[in-house]
């Protein structure tokens, strides 16, 4: 794994990027109201069934996270600023993001308002290798949108998305640790990066599947990779077992499918 663009890894190393705006909804609110800078801000429903859609890292220091019931978030961080979502603003900023991304490659697949995959294979000769493109995108997002952004670079969607998560800041009770901003997972480092991760890091593993795997003693992606694929297929079903067996070994050949806009707003996860 590398945070540096000083070495050219070659075209086959990093054709896929995952771009993710950090704490997007909350970051837009702070952008529009500078008095919120440095404060715990929580965006989401305020009613009895409301949930957190996004929160600043200052709120995360208190254990608040997306998809948490707003009532729980209020108990954890009573001094937070609670705001209703303004989806028209988030859509405006998402369009600006996609305009920037489209200037680097036409192969942009939006997967939510605040994140997208890019296949930059065709832009390497013009912009440099994948990590340099990621740094250039992050710089433009910062300059033109004034929003924080994390970029993951890898040979597949799986690796790029996991790398972007590793590029993000981290909040704990003791403070906020800045992230590197851009992280690349090179081919030779894929399994060393992937296998120590908790098994829930893989696509397709929700709470139910995670509990079933924990019952087998599987806690990390590496544990999962040690199970025979046919045993996984019997235990989880043919399609799910085969899919997870491949992902646990770093196999993900899904292409970037260009779209005009993000599919849906969904719930922000990061």
PDB file of C-alpha atoms in Angstrom:
ATOM      1  CA  UNK A   1       0.000   0.000   0.000  1.00  0.00           C
ATOM      2  CA  UNK A   2       1.252   3.456  -0.819  1.00  0.00           C
ATOM      3  CA  UNK A   3       0.292   7.052  -0.113  1.00  0.00           C
ATOM      4  CA  UNK A   4       2.820   8.419  -2.571  1.00  0.00           C
ATOM      5  CA  UNK A   5       2.691   9.215  -6.256  1.00  0.00           C
ATOM      6  CA  UNK A   6       6.462   9.377  -6.609  1.00  0.00           C
ATOM      7  CA  UNK A   7       6.757   6.011  -8.332  1.00  0.00           C
ATOM      8  CA  UNK A   8       4.973   5.172 -11.571  1.00  0.00           C
ATOM      9  CA  UNK A   9       3.387   1.757 -10.968  1.00  0.00           C
ATOM     10  CA  UNK A  10       2.413   1.276 -14.589  1.00  0.00           C
ATOM     11  CA  UNK A  11      -0.918   1.130 -16.287  1.00  0.00           C
ATOM     12  CA  UNK A  12      -1.909  -2.314 -15.053  1.00  0.00           C
ATOM     13  CA  UNK A  13      -1.467  -1.357 -11.414  1.00  0.00           C
ATOM     14  CA  UNK A  14      -4.162   1.229 -10.795  1.00  0.00           C
ATOM     15  CA  UNK A  15      -6.811   1.835 -13.445  1.00  0.00           C
ATOM     16  CA  UNK A  16      -9.724   2.196 -10.972  1.00  0.00           C
ATOM     17  CA  UNK A  17     -10.362   5.090  -8.585  1.00  0.00           C
ATOM     18  CA  UNK A  18     -13.016   5.434  -5.898  1.00  0.00           C
ATOM     19  CA  UNK A  19     -13.843   9.026  -4.984  1.00  0.00           C
ATOM     20  CA  UNK A  20     -15.715   9.728  -1.751  1.00  0.00           C
ATOM     21  CA  UNK A  21     -16.586  13.132  -0.288  1.00  0.00           C
ATOM     22  CA  UNK A  22     -15.964  12.997   3.464  1.00  0.00           C
ATOM     23  CA  UNK A  23     -19.041  13.384   5.714  1.00  0.00           C
ATOM     24  CA  UNK A  24     -20.720  14.885   2.663  1.00  0.00           C
ATOM     25  CA  UNK A  25     -24.066  16.191   3.927  1.00  0.00           C
ATOM     26  CA  UNK A  26     -22.502  17.591   7.098  1.00  0.00           C
ATOM     27  CA  UNK A  27     -19.567  19.069   5.164  1.00  0.00           C
ATOM     28  CA  UNK A  28     -21.977  20.963   2.886  1.00  0.00           C
ATOM     29  CA  UNK A  29     -23.755  22.382   5.933  1.00  0.00           C
ATOM     30  CA  UNK A  30     -20.445  23.563   7.396  1.00  0.00           C
ATOM     31  CA  UNK A  31     -19.474  25.039   4.027  1.00  0.00           C
ATOM     32  CA  UNK A  32     -22.691  27.069   3.942  1.00  0.00           C
ATOM     33  CA  UNK A  33     -22.446  28.173   7.583  1.00  0.00           C
ATOM     34  CA  UNK A  34     -18.837  28.818   8.694  1.00  0.00           C
ATOM     35  CA  UNK A  35     -19.993  29.232  12.309  1.00  0.00           C
ATOM     36  CA  UNK A  36     -20.288  25.429  12.355  1.00  0.00           C
ATOM     37  CA  UNK A  37     -16.581  24.863  11.701  1.00  0.00           C
ATOM     38  CA  UNK A  38     -15.078  22.654  14.410  1.00  0.00           C
ATOM     39  CA  UNK A  39     -18.445  21.824  15.969  1.00  0.00           C
ATOM     40  CA  UNK A  40     -20.278  18.489  16.165  1.00  0.00           C
ATOM     41  CA  UNK A  41     -22.901  18.685  13.420  1.00  0.00           C
ATOM     42  CA  UNK A  42     -25.476  15.954  12.796  1.00  0.00           C
ATOM     43  CA  UNK A  43     -27.687  15.865   9.703  1.00  0.00           C
ATOM     44  CA  UNK A  44     -30.784  13.689   9.795  1.00  0.00           C
ATOM     45  CA  UNK A  45     -34.353  13.248  10.895  1.00  0.00           C
ATOM     46  CA  UNK A  46     -35.195  14.815  14.238  1.00  0.00           C
ATOM     47  CA  UNK A  47     -38.424  12.896  14.896  1.00  0.00           C
ATOM     48  CA  UNK A  48     -38.759   9.847  17.138  1.00  0.00           C
ATOM     49  CA  UNK A  49     -37.870   7.560  14.229  1.00  0.00           C
ATOM     50  CA  UNK A  50     -35.241   9.823  12.706  1.00  0.00           C
ATOM     51  CA  UNK A  51     -31.791   8.514  11.843  1.00  0.00           C
ATOM     52  CA  UNK A  52     -28.418  10.148  11.315  1.00  0.00           C
ATOM     53  CA  UNK A  53     -27.700  10.665   7.615  1.00  0.00           C
ATOM     54  CA  UNK A  54     -24.262  12.188   8.176  1.00  0.00           C
ATOM     55  CA  UNK A  55     -22.190  13.816  10.877  1.00  0.00           C
ATOM     56  CA  UNK A  56     -18.951  15.722  11.195  1.00  0.00           C
ATOM     57  CA  UNK A  57     -15.874  14.050  12.609  1.00  0.00           C
ATOM     58  CA  UNK A  58     -16.306  16.193  15.725  1.00  0.00           C
ATOM     59  CA  UNK A  59     -19.589  14.339  16.316  1.00  0.00           C
ATOM     60  CA  UNK A  60     -17.935  11.005  15.595  1.00  0.00           C
ATOM     61  CA  UNK A  61     -15.574  11.645  18.501  1.00  0.00           C
ATOM     62  CA  UNK A  62     -18.615  10.981  20.724  1.00  0.00           C
ATOM     63  CA  UNK A  63     -19.469   7.717  18.984  1.00  0.00           C
ATOM     64  CA  UNK A  64     -22.094   9.109  16.608  1.00  0.00           C
ATOM     65  CA  UNK A  65     -22.258   7.500  13.164  1.00  0.00           C
ATOM     66  CA  UNK A  66     -24.534   7.365  10.142  1.00  0.00           C
ATOM     67  CA  UNK A  67     -27.676   5.212  10.363  1.00  0.00           C
ATOM     68  CA  UNK A  68     -27.727   5.626  14.162  1.00  0.00           C
ATOM     69  CA  UNK A  69     -31.134   6.614  15.587  1.00  0.00           C
ATOM     70  CA  UNK A  70     -31.165  10.377  16.130  1.00  0.00           C
ATOM     71  CA  UNK A  71     -32.375   9.854  19.702  1.00  0.00           C
ATOM     72  CA  UNK A  72     -29.248   7.819  20.462  1.00  0.00           C
ATOM     73  CA  UNK A  73     -27.033  10.407  18.770  1.00  0.00           C
ATOM     74  CA  UNK A  74     -28.579  13.152  20.904  1.00  0.00           C
ATOM     75  CA  UNK A  75     -27.788  11.216  24.089  1.00  0.00           C
ATOM     76  CA  UNK A  76     -24.221  10.590  22.991  1.00  0.00           C
ATOM     77  CA  UNK A  77     -23.620  14.175  21.891  1.00  0.00           C
ATOM     78  CA  UNK A  78     -26.184  16.512  23.497  1.00  0.00           C
ATOM     79  CA  UNK A  79     -24.279  19.634  22.438  1.00  0.00           C
ATOM     80  CA  UNK A  80     -24.345  18.741  18.747  1.00  0.00           C
ATOM     81  CA  UNK A  81     -26.022  20.962  16.177  1.00  0.00           C
ATOM     82  CA  UNK A  82     -28.873  18.933  14.644  1.00  0.00           C
ATOM     83  CA  UNK A  83     -29.940  19.890  11.121  1.00  0.00           C
ATOM     84  CA  UNK A  84     -32.542  18.597   8.716  1.00  0.00           C
ATOM     85  CA  UNK A  85     -31.207  17.518   5.349  1.00  0.00           C
ATOM     86  CA  UNK A  86     -31.247  19.938   2.398  1.00  0.00           C
ATOM     87  CA  UNK A  87     -31.142  17.526  -0.483  1.00  0.00           C
ATOM     88  CA  UNK A  88     -31.302  20.200  -3.153  1.00  0.00           C
ATOM     89  CA  UNK A  89     -27.943  21.526  -1.903  1.00  0.00           C
ATOM     90  CA  UNK A  90     -26.381  18.090  -1.799  1.00  0.00           C
ATOM     91  CA  UNK A  91     -27.600  17.451  -5.343  1.00  0.00           C
ATOM     92  CA  UNK A  92     -26.066  20.740  -6.506  1.00  0.00           C
ATOM     93  CA  UNK A  93     -22.691  19.835  -5.032  1.00  0.00           C
ATOM     94  CA  UNK A  94     -22.932  16.303  -6.427  1.00  0.00           C
ATOM     95  CA  UNK A  95     -23.388  17.727  -9.921  1.00  0.00           C
ATOM     96  CA  UNK A  96     -20.299  19.868  -9.436  1.00  0.00           C
ATOM     97  CA  UNK A  97     -18.357  16.809  -8.331  1.00  0.00           C
ATOM     98  CA  UNK A  98     -19.406  14.827 -11.385  1.00  0.00           C
ATOM     99  CA  UNK A  99     -18.427  17.737 -13.605  1.00  0.00           C
ATOM    100  CA  UNK A 100     -14.907  17.588 -12.187  1.00  0.00           C
ATOM    101  CA  UNK A 101     -14.700  13.809 -12.477  1.00  0.00           C
ATOM    102  CA  UNK A 102     -15.918  13.876 -16.069  1.00  0.00           C
ATOM    103  CA  UNK A 103     -13.047  16.159 -17.041  1.00  0.00           C
ATOM    104  CA  UNK A 104     -10.612  13.337 -16.227  1.00  0.00           C
ATOM    105  CA  UNK A 105     -12.416  10.411 -17.854  1.00  0.00           C
ATOM    106  CA  UNK A 106     -15.802   9.659 -19.432  1.00  0.00           C
ATOM    107  CA  UNK A 107     -15.855   6.382 -17.499  1.00  0.00           C
ATOM    108  CA  UNK A 108     -17.517   7.619 -14.305  1.00  0.00           C
ATOM    109  CA  UNK A 109     -19.982   5.453 -12.383  1.00  0.00           C
ATOM    110  CA  UNK A 110     -21.877   7.347  -9.716  1.00  0.00           C
ATOM    111  CA  UNK A 111     -23.018   5.105  -6.886  1.00  0.00           C
ATOM    112  CA  UNK A 112     -24.456   7.812  -4.626  1.00  0.00           C
ATOM    113  CA  UNK A 113     -24.470  11.594  -4.449  1.00  0.00           C
ATOM    114  CA  UNK A 114     -21.063  11.678  -2.806  1.00  0.00           C
ATOM    115  CA  UNK A 115     -19.109   8.815  -4.327  1.00  0.00           C
ATOM    116  CA  UNK A 116     -18.159   7.397  -7.696  1.00  0.00           C
ATOM    117  CA  UNK A 117     -15.876   4.931  -9.428  1.00  0.00           C
ATOM    118  CA  UNK A 118     -13.622   6.026 -12.281  1.00  0.00           C
ATOM    119  CA  UNK A 119     -11.760   3.960 -14.842  1.00  0.00           C
ATOM    120  CA  UNK A 120      -8.769   6.169 -15.670  1.00  0.00           C
ATOM    121  CA  UNK A 121      -6.938   3.765 -17.967  1.00  0.00           C
ATOM    122  CA  UNK A 122      -7.384   6.063 -20.955  1.00  0.00           C
ATOM    123  CA  UNK A 123      -6.234   9.159 -19.070  1.00  0.00           C
ATOM    124  CA  UNK A 124      -2.907   7.867 -17.803  1.00  0.00           C
ATOM    125  CA  UNK A 125      -0.883   9.256 -20.707  1.00  0.00           C
ATOM    126  CA  UNK A 126      -2.514  12.672 -20.306  1.00  0.00           C
ATOM    127  CA  UNK A 127      -2.737  13.046 -16.525  1.00  0.00           C
ATOM    128  CA  UNK A 128      -0.226  10.532 -15.143  1.00  0.00           C
ATOM    129  CA  UNK A 129      -0.847   7.246 -13.334  1.00  0.00           C
ATOM    130  CA  UNK A 130      -3.810   6.524 -11.097  1.00  0.00           C
ATOM    131  CA  UNK A 131      -2.411   7.986  -7.888  1.00  0.00           C
ATOM    132  CA  UNK A 132      -1.449  11.234  -9.596  1.00  0.00           C
ATOM    133  CA  UNK A 133      -4.935  11.474 -11.077  1.00  0.00           C
ATOM    134  CA  UNK A 134      -6.401  10.873  -7.621  1.00  0.00           C
ATOM    135  CA  UNK A 135      -4.302  13.658  -6.149  1.00  0.00           C
ATOM    136  CA  UNK A 136      -5.280  15.998  -8.991  1.00  0.00           C
ATOM    137  CA  UNK A 137      -8.978  15.251  -8.448  1.00  0.00           C
ATOM    138  CA  UNK A 138      -8.684  15.781  -4.712  1.00  0.00           C
ATOM    139  CA  UNK A 139      -6.904  19.092  -5.280  1.00  0.00           C
ATOM    140  CA  UNK A 140      -9.607  20.329  -7.656  1.00  0.00           C
ATOM    141  CA  UNK A 141     -12.435  19.277  -5.345  1.00  0.00           C
ATOM    142  CA  UNK A 142     -10.745  21.168  -2.528  1.00  0.00           C
ATOM    143  CA  UNK A 143     -10.079  24.292  -4.614  1.00  0.00           C
ATOM    144  CA  UNK A 144     -13.336  24.450  -6.564  1.00  0.00           C
ATOM    145  CA  UNK A 145     -15.809  23.002  -4.060  1.00  0.00           C
ATOM    146  CA  UNK A 146     -14.078  23.592  -0.700  1.00  0.00           C
ATOM    147  CA  UNK A 147     -15.115  20.098   0.374  1.00  0.00           C
ATOM    148  CA  UNK A 148     -12.949  17.313   1.835  1.00  0.00           C
ATOM    149  CA  UNK A 149     -12.453  14.273  -0.363  1.00  0.00           C
ATOM    150  CA  UNK A 150     -10.782  10.859  -0.077  1.00  0.00           C
ATOM    151  CA  UNK A 151      -9.536   8.780  -2.998  1.00  0.00           C
ATOM    152  CA  UNK A 152      -8.744   5.085  -3.255  1.00  0.00           C
ATOM    153  CA  UNK A 153      -6.694   3.669  -6.113  1.00  0.00           C
ATOM    154  CA  UNK A 154      -6.501   0.022  -7.119  1.00  0.00           C
ATOM    155  CA  UNK A 155      -6.839  -2.559  -9.849  1.00  0.00           C
ATOM    156  CA  UNK A 156     -10.493  -3.269  -9.042  1.00  0.00           C
ATOM    157  CA  UNK A 157     -13.575  -1.672  -7.565  1.00  0.00           C
ATOM    158  CA  UNK A 158     -13.080  -3.732  -4.415  1.00  0.00           C
ATOM    159  CA  UNK A 159      -9.555  -2.498  -3.802  1.00  0.00           C
ATOM    160  CA  UNK A 160     -10.302   1.097  -4.778  1.00  0.00           C
ATOM    161  CA  UNK A 161     -13.255   1.370  -2.391  1.00  0.00           C
ATOM    162  CA  UNK A 162     -11.400  -0.203   0.517  1.00  0.00           C
ATOM    163  CA  UNK A 163      -8.439   2.069  -0.205  1.00  0.00           C
ATOM    164  CA  UNK A 164     -10.620   5.202  -0.111  1.00  0.00           C
ATOM    165  CA  UNK A 165     -11.837   4.200   3.336  1.00  0.00           C
ATOM    166  CA  UNK A 166      -8.220   3.854   4.461  1.00  0.00           C
ATOM    167  CA  UNK A 167      -7.578   7.364   3.099  1.00  0.00           C
ATOM    168  CA  UNK A 168     -10.172   9.004   5.361  1.00  0.00           C
ATOM    169  CA  UNK A 169      -9.706  10.804   8.678  1.00  0.00           C
ATOM    170  CA  UNK A 170     -10.389   8.835  11.839  1.00  0.00           C
ATOM    171  CA  UNK A 171     -12.208  10.121  14.892  1.00  0.00           C
ATOM    172  CA  UNK A 172     -11.885   8.789  18.430  1.00  0.00           C
ATOM    173  CA  UNK A 173     -12.408  10.048  21.952  1.00  0.00           C
ATOM    174  CA  UNK A 174      -8.911  11.483  21.893  1.00  0.00           C
ATOM    175  CA  UNK A 175      -9.295  13.516  18.724  1.00  0.00           C
ATOM    176  CA  UNK A 176      -9.389  13.468  14.941  1.00  0.00           C
ATOM    177  CA  UNK A 177      -6.494  11.911  13.072  1.00  0.00           C
ATOM    178  CA  UNK A 178      -6.158  13.281   9.528  1.00  0.00           C
ATOM    179  CA  UNK A 179      -6.139  10.695   6.779  1.00  0.00           C
ATOM    180  CA  UNK A 180      -3.616  10.564   3.938  1.00  0.00           C
ATOM    181  CA  UNK A 181      -6.306  11.635   1.472  1.00  0.00           C
ATOM    182  CA  UNK A 182      -5.166   9.312  -1.307  1.00  0.00           C
ATOM    183  CA  UNK A 183      -4.288   5.647  -0.776  1.00  0.00           C
ATOM    184  CA  UNK A 184      -3.207   3.208  -3.455  1.00  0.00           C
ATOM    185  CA  UNK A 185      -3.258  -0.570  -3.092  1.00  0.00           C
ATOM    186  CA  UNK A 186      -0.751  -2.024  -5.527  1.00  0.00           C
ATOM    187  CA  UNK A 187      -1.102  -5.474  -7.024  1.00  0.00           C
ATOM    188  CA  UNK A 188       1.690  -6.997  -4.954  1.00  0.00           C
ATOM    189  CA  UNK A 189       0.145  -5.658  -1.729  1.00  0.00           C
ATOM    190  CA  UNK A 190      -3.495  -6.594  -2.285  1.00  0.00           C
ATOM    191  CA  UNK A 191      -3.781  -9.652  -0.051  1.00  0.00           C
ATOM    192  CA  UNK A 192      -1.611  -8.149   2.684  1.00  0.00           C
ATOM    193  CA  UNK A 193      -3.963  -5.153   2.718  1.00  0.00           C
ATOM    194  CA  UNK A 194      -7.176  -7.153   2.355  1.00  0.00           C
ATOM    195  CA  UNK A 195      -6.795 -10.154   4.644  1.00  0.00           C
ATOM    196  CA  UNK A 196      -6.447  -8.385   8.035  1.00  0.00           C
ATOM    197  CA  UNK A 197      -9.687  -6.435   7.466  1.00  0.00           C
ATOM    198  CA  UNK A 198     -12.850  -7.471   9.336  1.00  0.00           C
ATOM    199  CA  UNK A 199     -15.000  -9.736   7.220  1.00  0.00           C
ATOM    200  CA  UNK A 200     -17.826  -7.176   7.196  1.00  0.00           C
ATOM    201  CA  UNK A 201     -15.617  -4.940   5.025  1.00  0.00           C
ATOM    202  CA  UNK A 202     -16.572  -7.029   1.990  1.00  0.00           C
ATOM    203  CA  UNK A 203     -19.579  -6.194  -0.172  1.00  0.00           C
ATOM    204  CA  UNK A 204     -22.422  -8.603   0.410  1.00  0.00           C
ATOM    205  CA  UNK A 205     -21.733  -9.186   4.085  1.00  0.00           C
ATOM    206  CA  UNK A 206     -24.442  -7.657   6.223  1.00  0.00           C
ATOM    207  CA  UNK A 207     -25.221  -8.351   9.879  1.00  0.00           C
ATOM    208  CA  UNK A 208     -26.934 -11.698   9.209  1.00  0.00           C
ATOM    209  CA  UNK A 209     -24.146 -13.101   7.040  1.00  0.00           C
ATOM    210  CA  UNK A 210     -21.542 -11.749   9.436  1.00  0.00           C
ATOM    211  CA  UNK A 211     -23.162 -13.592  12.352  1.00  0.00           C
ATOM    212  CA  UNK A 212     -23.244 -16.819  10.351  1.00  0.00           C
ATOM    213  CA  UNK A 213     -19.565 -16.466   9.520  1.00  0.00           C
ATOM    214  CA  UNK A 214     -18.667 -15.615  13.112  1.00  0.00           C
ATOM    215  CA  UNK A 215     -20.302 -18.899  14.102  1.00  0.00           C
ATOM    216  CA  UNK A 216     -17.664 -20.597  11.945  1.00  0.00           C
ATOM    217  CA  UNK A 217     -14.861 -18.639  13.600  1.00  0.00           C
ATOM    218  CA  UNK A 218     -14.464 -16.327  10.598  1.00  0.00           C
ATOM    219  CA  UNK A 219     -13.658 -12.797  11.772  1.00  0.00           C
ATOM    220  CA  UNK A 220     -11.301 -11.474   9.086  1.00  0.00           C
ATOM    221  CA  UNK A 221     -11.217 -11.552   5.301  1.00  0.00           C
ATOM    222  CA  UNK A 222      -8.160 -13.777   5.607  1.00  0.00           C
ATOM    223  CA  UNK A 223     -10.150 -16.287   7.660  1.00  0.00           C
ATOM    224  CA  UNK A 224     -12.771 -16.314   4.917  1.00  0.00           C
ATOM    225  CA  UNK A 225     -10.162 -16.882   2.214  1.00  0.00           C
ATOM    226  CA  UNK A 226      -8.977 -20.025   4.006  1.00  0.00           C
ATOM    227  CA  UNK A 227     -12.378 -21.698   3.664  1.00  0.00           C
ATOM    228  CA  UNK A 228     -12.835 -23.904   0.574  1.00  0.00           C
ATOM    229  CA  UNK A 229     -15.138 -22.179  -1.946  1.00  0.00           C
ATOM    230  CA  UNK A 230     -17.400 -25.232  -2.183  1.00  0.00           C
ATOM    231  CA  UNK A 231     -17.898 -25.201   1.586  1.00  0.00           C
ATOM    232  CA  UNK A 232     -18.876 -21.530   1.449  1.00  0.00           C
ATOM    233  CA  UNK A 233     -21.343 -22.245  -1.347  1.00  0.00           C
ATOM    234  CA  UNK A 234     -22.981 -24.990   0.685  1.00  0.00           C
ATOM    235  CA  UNK A 235     -23.172 -22.812   3.783  1.00  0.00           C
ATOM    236  CA  UNK A 236     -24.264 -19.504   2.228  1.00  0.00           C
ATOM    237  CA  UNK A 237     -25.765 -20.572  -1.078  1.00  0.00           C
ATOM    238  CA  UNK A 238     -24.065 -20.957  -4.439  1.00  0.00           C
ATOM    239  CA  UNK A 239     -24.151 -17.331  -5.615  1.00  0.00           C
ATOM    240  CA  UNK A 240     -23.249 -15.690  -2.290  1.00  0.00           C
ATOM    241  CA  UNK A 241     -20.617 -18.280  -1.413  1.00  0.00           C
ATOM    242  CA  UNK A 242     -18.904 -17.989  -4.790  1.00  0.00           C
ATOM    243  CA  UNK A 243     -19.025 -14.173  -4.693  1.00  0.00           C
ATOM    244  CA  UNK A 244     -17.493 -13.940  -1.220  1.00  0.00           C
ATOM    245  CA  UNK A 245     -14.876 -16.585  -1.963  1.00  0.00           C
ATOM    246  CA  UNK A 246     -13.696 -14.508  -4.917  1.00  0.00           C
ATOM    247  CA  UNK A 247     -13.699 -11.201  -3.046  1.00  0.00           C
ATOM    248  CA  UNK A 248     -11.782 -12.712  -0.123  1.00  0.00           C
ATOM    249  CA  UNK A 249      -9.034 -13.626  -2.602  1.00  0.00           C
ATOM    250  CA  UNK A 250      -9.023 -10.157  -4.142  1.00  0.00           C
ATOM    251  CA  UNK A 251     -10.870 -11.217  -7.302  1.00  0.00           C
ATOM    252  CA  UNK A 252     -13.270  -8.549  -8.589  1.00  0.00           C
ATOM    253  CA  UNK A 253     -13.649  -8.054 -12.337  1.00  0.00           C
ATOM    254  CA  UNK A 254     -16.682  -5.752 -12.323  1.00  0.00           C
ATOM    255  CA  UNK A 255     -16.203  -2.930 -14.840  1.00  0.00           C
ATOM    256  CA  UNK A 256     -16.906   0.744 -14.267  1.00  0.00           C
ATOM    257  CA  UNK A 257     -20.293   1.397 -15.880  1.00  0.00           C
ATOM    258  CA  UNK A 258     -20.681   5.067 -16.880  1.00  0.00           C
ATOM    259  CA  UNK A 259     -23.837   6.878 -15.838  1.00  0.00           C
ATOM    260  CA  UNK A 260     -25.074  10.435 -16.181  1.00  0.00           C
ATOM    261  CA  UNK A 261     -25.754  10.870 -12.478  1.00  0.00           C
ATOM    262  CA  UNK A 262     -25.726   9.065  -9.161  1.00  0.00           C
ATOM    263  CA  UNK A 263     -28.418   6.426  -8.799  1.00  0.00           C
ATOM    264  CA  UNK A 264     -29.802   7.518  -5.459  1.00  0.00           C
ATOM    265  CA  UNK A 265     -28.914   9.430  -2.366  1.00  0.00           C
ATOM    266  CA  UNK A 266     -29.116   6.397  -0.080  1.00  0.00           C
ATOM    267  CA  UNK A 267     -27.573   6.713   3.365  1.00  0.00           C
ATOM    268  CA  UNK A 268     -24.119   8.172   3.636  1.00  0.00           C
ATOM    269  CA  UNK A 269     -21.743   5.673   5.208  1.00  0.00           C
ATOM    270  CA  UNK A 270     -18.481   7.586   5.529  1.00  0.00           C
TER     271      UNK A 270
END
